[in-house]
Coordinates of C-alpha atoms in Angstrom, one line a residue:
Chain A
M603 CA -68.5 -54.5 -2.9
I604 CA -72.2 -55.2 -2.1
Y605 CA -74.7 -52.4 -2.8
V606 CA -78.0 -52.9 -1.1
Y607 CA -81.4 -51.7 -2.3
A608 CA -83.9 -53.2 0.0
V609 CA -84.7 -55.8 2.7
I610 CA -87.7 -58.1 2.0
E611 CA -89.2 -61.3 3.4
A612 CA -87.3 -64.5 2.3
T613 CA -90.7 -66.1 1.7
A614 CA -91.5 -63.6 -1.0
S615 CA -92.4 -65.2 -4.4
P616 CA -89.6 -65.1 -7.0
L617 CA -89.3 -61.5 -8.1
D618 CA -89.0 -60.0 -11.6
L619 CA -86.0 -57.7 -11.0
S620 CA -84.8 -54.8 -13.2
P621 CA -81.1 -54.2 -13.7
G622 CA -79.3 -52.5 -10.9
L623 CA -76.7 -49.7 -10.8
E624 CA -74.2 -49.8 -13.6
D625 CA -76.6 -52.4 -15.2
Q626 CA -75.3 -55.0 -12.8
P627 CA -77.7 -57.9 -12.2
V628 CA -79.8 -57.6 -9.0
R629 CA -79.5 -60.6 -6.6
I630 CA -81.1 -61.8 -3.4
S631 CA -79.5 -63.4 -0.4
S632 CA -81.6 -64.9 2.4
E633 CA -80.9 -64.9 6.2
S634 CA -83.5 -66.7 8.1
E635 CA -86.9 -65.1 7.3
L636 CA -85.3 -62.0 5.8
A637 CA -83.6 -61.4 2.4
A638 CA -81.5 -58.5 1.0
V639 CA -81.7 -57.3 -2.5
Y640 CA -78.3 -56.1 -3.8
S641 CA -75.9 -55.9 -6.7
V642 CA -72.1 -56.3 -6.8
H643 CA -69.7 -53.6 -7.9
D644 CA -66.0 -53.1 -8.0
R645 CA -65.9 -49.4 -7.3
P646 CA -67.9 -46.9 -5.1
I647 CA -71.2 -45.6 -6.4
A648 CA -71.3 -41.9 -7.2
A649 CA -74.3 -39.8 -6.0
T650 CA -75.5 -38.8 -9.4
A651 CA -79.0 -38.2 -10.6
E652 CA -78.8 -41.3 -12.9
H653 CA -77.8 -43.5 -10.0
L654 CA -80.4 -42.1 -7.7
W655 CA -83.1 -42.8 -10.2
R656 CA -81.8 -46.3 -11.0
H657 CA -81.7 -47.1 -7.2
E658 CA -85.3 -45.9 -7.0
G659 CA -86.3 -47.8 -10.1
V660 CA -85.0 -51.1 -8.6
V661 CA -86.8 -50.4 -5.3
E662 CA -90.1 -49.5 -7.0
T663 CA -89.9 -52.6 -9.1
I664 CA -89.7 -54.7 -5.9
M665 CA -92.4 -52.5 -4.2
R666 CA -94.9 -53.5 -7.0
Q667 CA -94.3 -57.2 -6.1
T668 CA -93.8 -57.5 -2.4
T669 CA -93.4 -55.6 0.9
L670 CA -90.0 -54.1 1.4
I671 CA -87.9 -51.9 3.6
P672 CA -86.0 -49.5 1.2
A673 CA -82.3 -49.0 2.1
R674 CA -80.7 -45.6 2.1
F675 CA -78.8 -44.7 -1.0
G676 CA -75.1 -45.6 -0.6
T677 CA -75.6 -48.7 1.7
T678 CA -72.7 -50.9 1.0
F679 CA -70.9 -53.9 2.5
A680 CA -67.6 -55.6 1.8
D681 CA -69.3 -58.9 1.0
V682 CA -72.5 -60.9 1.3
E683 CA -71.4 -62.5 4.6
K684 CA -71.2 -59.1 6.4
L685 CA -74.6 -58.1 4.9
C686 CA -76.2 -61.3 6.3
D687 CA -74.5 -60.6 9.6
K688 CA -76.4 -57.3 9.7
L689 CA -79.7 -58.9 8.8
R690 CA -79.1 -61.4 11.7
L691 CA -78.1 -58.6 14.1
H692 CA -81.2 -56.5 13.4
R693 CA -83.6 -59.4 12.7
S694 CA -86.5 -58.5 15.0
K695 CA -86.5 -54.8 14.2
L696 CA -86.5 -55.5 10.5
V697 CA -89.3 -58.1 10.7
E698 CA -91.3 -55.5 12.9
G699 CA -90.6 -52.9 10.2
L700 CA -91.8 -55.2 7.4
N701 CA -95.1 -55.7 9.3
R702 CA -95.4 -52.1 9.9
V703 CA -95.4 -51.2 6.2
R704 CA -97.0 -54.4 4.7
G705 CA -99.2 -53.6 1.8
C706 CA -98.5 -49.9 2.2
V707 CA -96.9 -47.1 0.2
E708 CA -95.9 -43.6 1.1
I709 CA -97.4 -40.4 -0.3
G710 CA -95.4 -37.2 0.1
I711 CA -96.9 -33.9 0.8
R712 CA -95.1 -30.6 0.2
I713 CA -96.6 -27.3 1.2
A714 CA -94.5 -24.5 -0.2
P715 CA -95.3 -21.0 1.2
P716 CA -95.1 -18.2 -1.4
P717 CA -91.5 -17.0 -2.0
P718 CA -90.7 -13.8 0.0
A719 CA -91.3 -10.5 -1.8
A720 CA -88.1 -9.0 -3.2
A721 CA -86.7 -7.2 -0.2
G722 CA -85.5 -3.7 -0.8
R723 CA -81.8 -3.5 -0.7
I724 CA -80.6 -1.9 2.5
A725 CA -78.4 1.1 1.7
D726 CA -74.8 0.8 2.6
D727 CA -75.0 3.9 4.8
A728 CA -78.3 2.8 6.5
S729 CA -78.2 3.1 10.3
G730 CA -77.9 0.0 12.5
R731 CA -81.5 0.6 13.5
A732 CA -82.8 0.7 9.9
Y733 CA -80.9 -2.5 9.2
M734 CA -82.3 -4.3 12.2
L735 CA -85.8 -3.2 11.4
A736 CA -85.4 -4.5 7.9
R737 CA -84.2 -7.9 9.2
L738 CA -87.0 -8.0 11.7
A739 CA -89.6 -7.5 8.9
E740 CA -88.0 -10.3 6.9
E741 CA -88.0 -12.6 9.9
R742 CA -91.7 -11.8 10.6
A743 CA -92.6 -12.5 7.0
R744 CA -90.8 -15.8 7.1
R745 CA -92.5 -16.9 10.3
G746 CA -95.8 -15.8 8.8
R747 CA -95.3 -18.0 5.8
E748 CA -94.3 -21.0 8.0
E749 CA -97.4 -20.5 10.2
S750 CA -99.6 -20.3 7.2
A751 CA -98.2 -23.6 5.8
T752 CA -98.4 -25.2 9.3
G753 CA -102.1 -24.2 9.6
M754 CA -102.8 -25.5 6.1
L755 CA -101.2 -28.8 6.9
A756 CA -103.2 -29.2 10.1
E757 CA -106.4 -28.6 8.0
L758 CA -105.3 -31.1 5.3
H759 CA -104.3 -33.7 8.0
E760 CA -107.8 -33.8 9.3
L761 CA -108.9 -34.8 5.8
L762 CA -106.2 -37.4 5.3
R763 CA -106.1 -39.0 8.7
P764 CA -109.1 -41.4 8.0
L765 CA -107.4 -42.6 4.8
S766 CA -103.9 -43.3 6.2
R767 CA -102.2 -45.4 8.8
E768 CA -99.5 -43.0 9.9
R769 CA -97.9 -39.7 9.2
S770 CA -94.3 -38.7 9.5
E771 CA -93.3 -35.7 11.7
P772 CA -93.6 -32.6 9.5
T773 CA -90.3 -30.8 8.8
M774 CA -89.4 -27.6 7.1
T775 CA -86.8 -28.2 4.5
H776 CA -85.8 -26.4 1.3
G777 CA -88.3 -23.7 2.2
A778 CA -91.3 -26.1 2.2
L779 CA -93.1 -27.9 4.9
R780 CA -92.9 -31.6 4.2
T781 CA -94.5 -34.8 5.5
A782 CA -95.3 -38.3 4.4
Y783 CA -98.4 -40.5 4.8
L784 CA -98.3 -44.3 5.1
V785 CA -101.3 -45.5 3.2
E786 CA -102.5 -48.8 2.0
R787 CA -101.5 -49.3 -1.7
D788 CA -105.2 -49.4 -2.8
G789 CA -106.0 -46.4 -0.8
A790 CA -103.3 -44.2 -2.3
P791 CA -105.3 -42.8 -5.3
A792 CA -108.1 -41.7 -3.0
L793 CA -105.7 -39.9 -0.6
A794 CA -104.0 -38.2 -3.5
A795 CA -107.3 -37.2 -5.0
R796 CA -108.3 -35.6 -1.7
V797 CA -105.0 -33.6 -1.6
V798 CA -105.6 -32.4 -5.1
D799 CA -109.1 -31.4 -4.3
F800 CA -107.9 -29.5 -1.2
A801 CA -105.1 -27.9 -3.2
N802 CA -107.5 -26.7 -5.9
K803 CA -109.4 -24.7 -3.3
T804 CA -106.1 -23.0 -2.2
A805 CA -104.3 -20.3 -4.0
D806 CA -101.3 -20.1 -1.7
P807 CA -99.3 -21.8 -0.3
K808 CA -98.7 -24.2 -3.1
I809 CA -99.5 -27.9 -2.2
L810 CA -97.8 -30.7 -4.0
C811 CA -98.4 -34.4 -3.7
T812 CA -95.9 -37.1 -4.9
G813 CA -95.8 -40.8 -4.9
P814 CA -96.6 -43.6 -4.4
W815 CA -93.1 -44.0 -3.0
P816 CA -91.6 -47.0 -1.0
A817 CA -92.1 -46.3 2.7
Y818 CA -88.8 -44.4 3.2
H819 CA -90.1 -42.4 6.1
F820 CA -91.4 -45.4 8.0
V821 CA -88.4 -47.7 8.1
P822 CA -87.0 -49.0 11.5
D823 CA -84.3 -47.0 13.2
L824 CA -81.6 -49.5 13.7
S825 CA -79.3 -47.2 15.7
E826 CA -81.2 -48.2 18.8
A827 CA -80.9 -51.9 18.0
K828 CA -77.2 -52.4 17.9
H829 CA -77.1 -55.1 20.6
E830 CA -79.9 -57.1 19.3
R831 CA -79.2 -60.8 18.8
S832 CA -81.4 -63.6 17.6
Chain B
M584 CA -95.4 -20.6 -16.8
N585 CA -95.6 -22.5 -20.1
G586 CA -95.9 -26.2 -20.5
V587 CA -92.1 -26.9 -20.8
E588 CA -91.4 -24.8 -17.7
E589 CA -94.1 -26.4 -15.8
K590 CA -92.8 -29.9 -16.6
S591 CA -89.3 -28.8 -15.7
A592 CA -90.5 -27.5 -12.4
H593 CA -92.4 -30.6 -11.7
E594 CA -89.4 -32.8 -12.4
H595 CA -87.2 -30.6 -10.2
V596 CA -89.6 -31.0 -7.3
T597 CA -89.8 -34.7 -7.9
L598 CA -86.1 -35.0 -7.9
L599 CA -85.9 -33.0 -4.6
E600 CA -88.4 -35.4 -3.1
L601 CA -86.4 -38.3 -4.3
I602 CA -83.1 -36.9 -3.0
D603 CA -84.7 -36.2 0.4
R604 CA -85.8 -39.8 0.6
L605 CA -82.8 -41.6 -0.7
L606 CA -80.2 -39.6 1.1
D607 CA -81.9 -38.9 4.4
K608 CA -84.5 -41.7 4.8
G609 CA -84.4 -45.4 4.2
V610 CA -83.0 -48.0 6.5
V611 CA -79.4 -47.7 7.5
L612 CA -78.1 -51.2 7.7
S613 CA -74.4 -50.6 7.8
G614 CA -74.2 -47.7 10.2
E615 CA -72.0 -46.0 7.6
I616 CA -73.2 -44.6 4.3
T617 CA -70.6 -44.7 1.6
L618 CA -71.1 -41.9 -0.9
S619 CA -68.8 -40.5 -3.5
V620 CA -69.5 -37.6 -5.7
A621 CA -68.7 -37.8 -9.3
D622 CA -65.6 -35.8 -10.2
V623 CA -67.4 -33.6 -12.7
D624 CA -68.6 -30.0 -12.7
L625 CA -71.2 -29.6 -10.0
I626 CA -74.3 -28.6 -11.8
D627 CA -77.3 -27.5 -9.7
L628 CA -78.4 -31.1 -9.3
G629 CA -75.0 -32.3 -8.2
L630 CA -74.7 -29.5 -5.8
R631 CA -78.1 -30.3 -4.3
V632 CA -77.1 -33.9 -3.9
L633 CA -73.9 -32.9 -2.2
L634 CA -75.6 -30.3 0.0
T635 CA -78.3 -32.7 1.1
S636 CA -75.9 -35.4 1.8
T637 CA -73.6 -33.0 3.8
E638 CA -76.6 -31.7 5.8
A639 CA -77.9 -35.1 6.5
R640 CA -74.5 -36.3 7.6
E641 CA -74.1 -33.3 9.8
R642 CA -77.5 -33.8 11.4
R643 CA -76.6 -37.5 12.1
R644 CA -73.3 -36.5 13.6
L645 CA -75.0 -33.9 15.9
T646 CA -77.7 -36.3 17.1
A647 CA -75.6 -39.4 17.4
P648 CA -75.2 -40.6 20.9
P649 CA -71.7 -40.2 22.3
S650 CA -69.6 -43.3 21.7

């Protein structure tokens, strides 16, 4: 089984690659101007923290040396030939994707509204009206926290826009408003510093900045390119 | 929050960020992601991996164009 970490340009200089999942050697196969970075395994890869970090480690090692499109964890093929078929099938989208993120990294922003105050337990014999009013208060508090985070992100975005190329669509997940900025590698520290400066002036909600990451949020969507042929 | 708790919270958030990227972002070359979950007790981490994976898969299923 072929496990894929990333797609790079075939013209990239020889890479210094770290060991892959299960300490397997990481290899490169080219197809036209594209190349895939992968390792070979004889069993499925489990979604464990160790494997996630190893996958990320391989991708970041490549990221430090050349432009790449990171593959989603768990991307596998039966053999190299089938992998190269996919590179051929999606060639122009992948080339376009590499051009989009060339020289860039991703910085993650997470704005976490303060956790809800401990809600009073609704008595078992409370009336239906009392129950509904309590739920309404909870819902209003939740929306208030989300609106606060959204307003703060809008304010922060005005500061980060000049330092970035693109921003991903903000989403509310795991109770936090999240987005990612595509920024030139050399500009990442300045963007991060601006986030920290902004966060230091803010008590709540909590603002966190992570990265630099490979450009996971800015990869091409190949689901719309199924019939593409070179 | 003491130093150890702060470090632990930081690692937890970083892991969440990693999970969100690796399981829900990144290019999908194969059209089908093969994941297996280790046959061990699902500690908080494992549960989150499984949960995120399931959520992401469900979202993809709901947004996929009809075949």
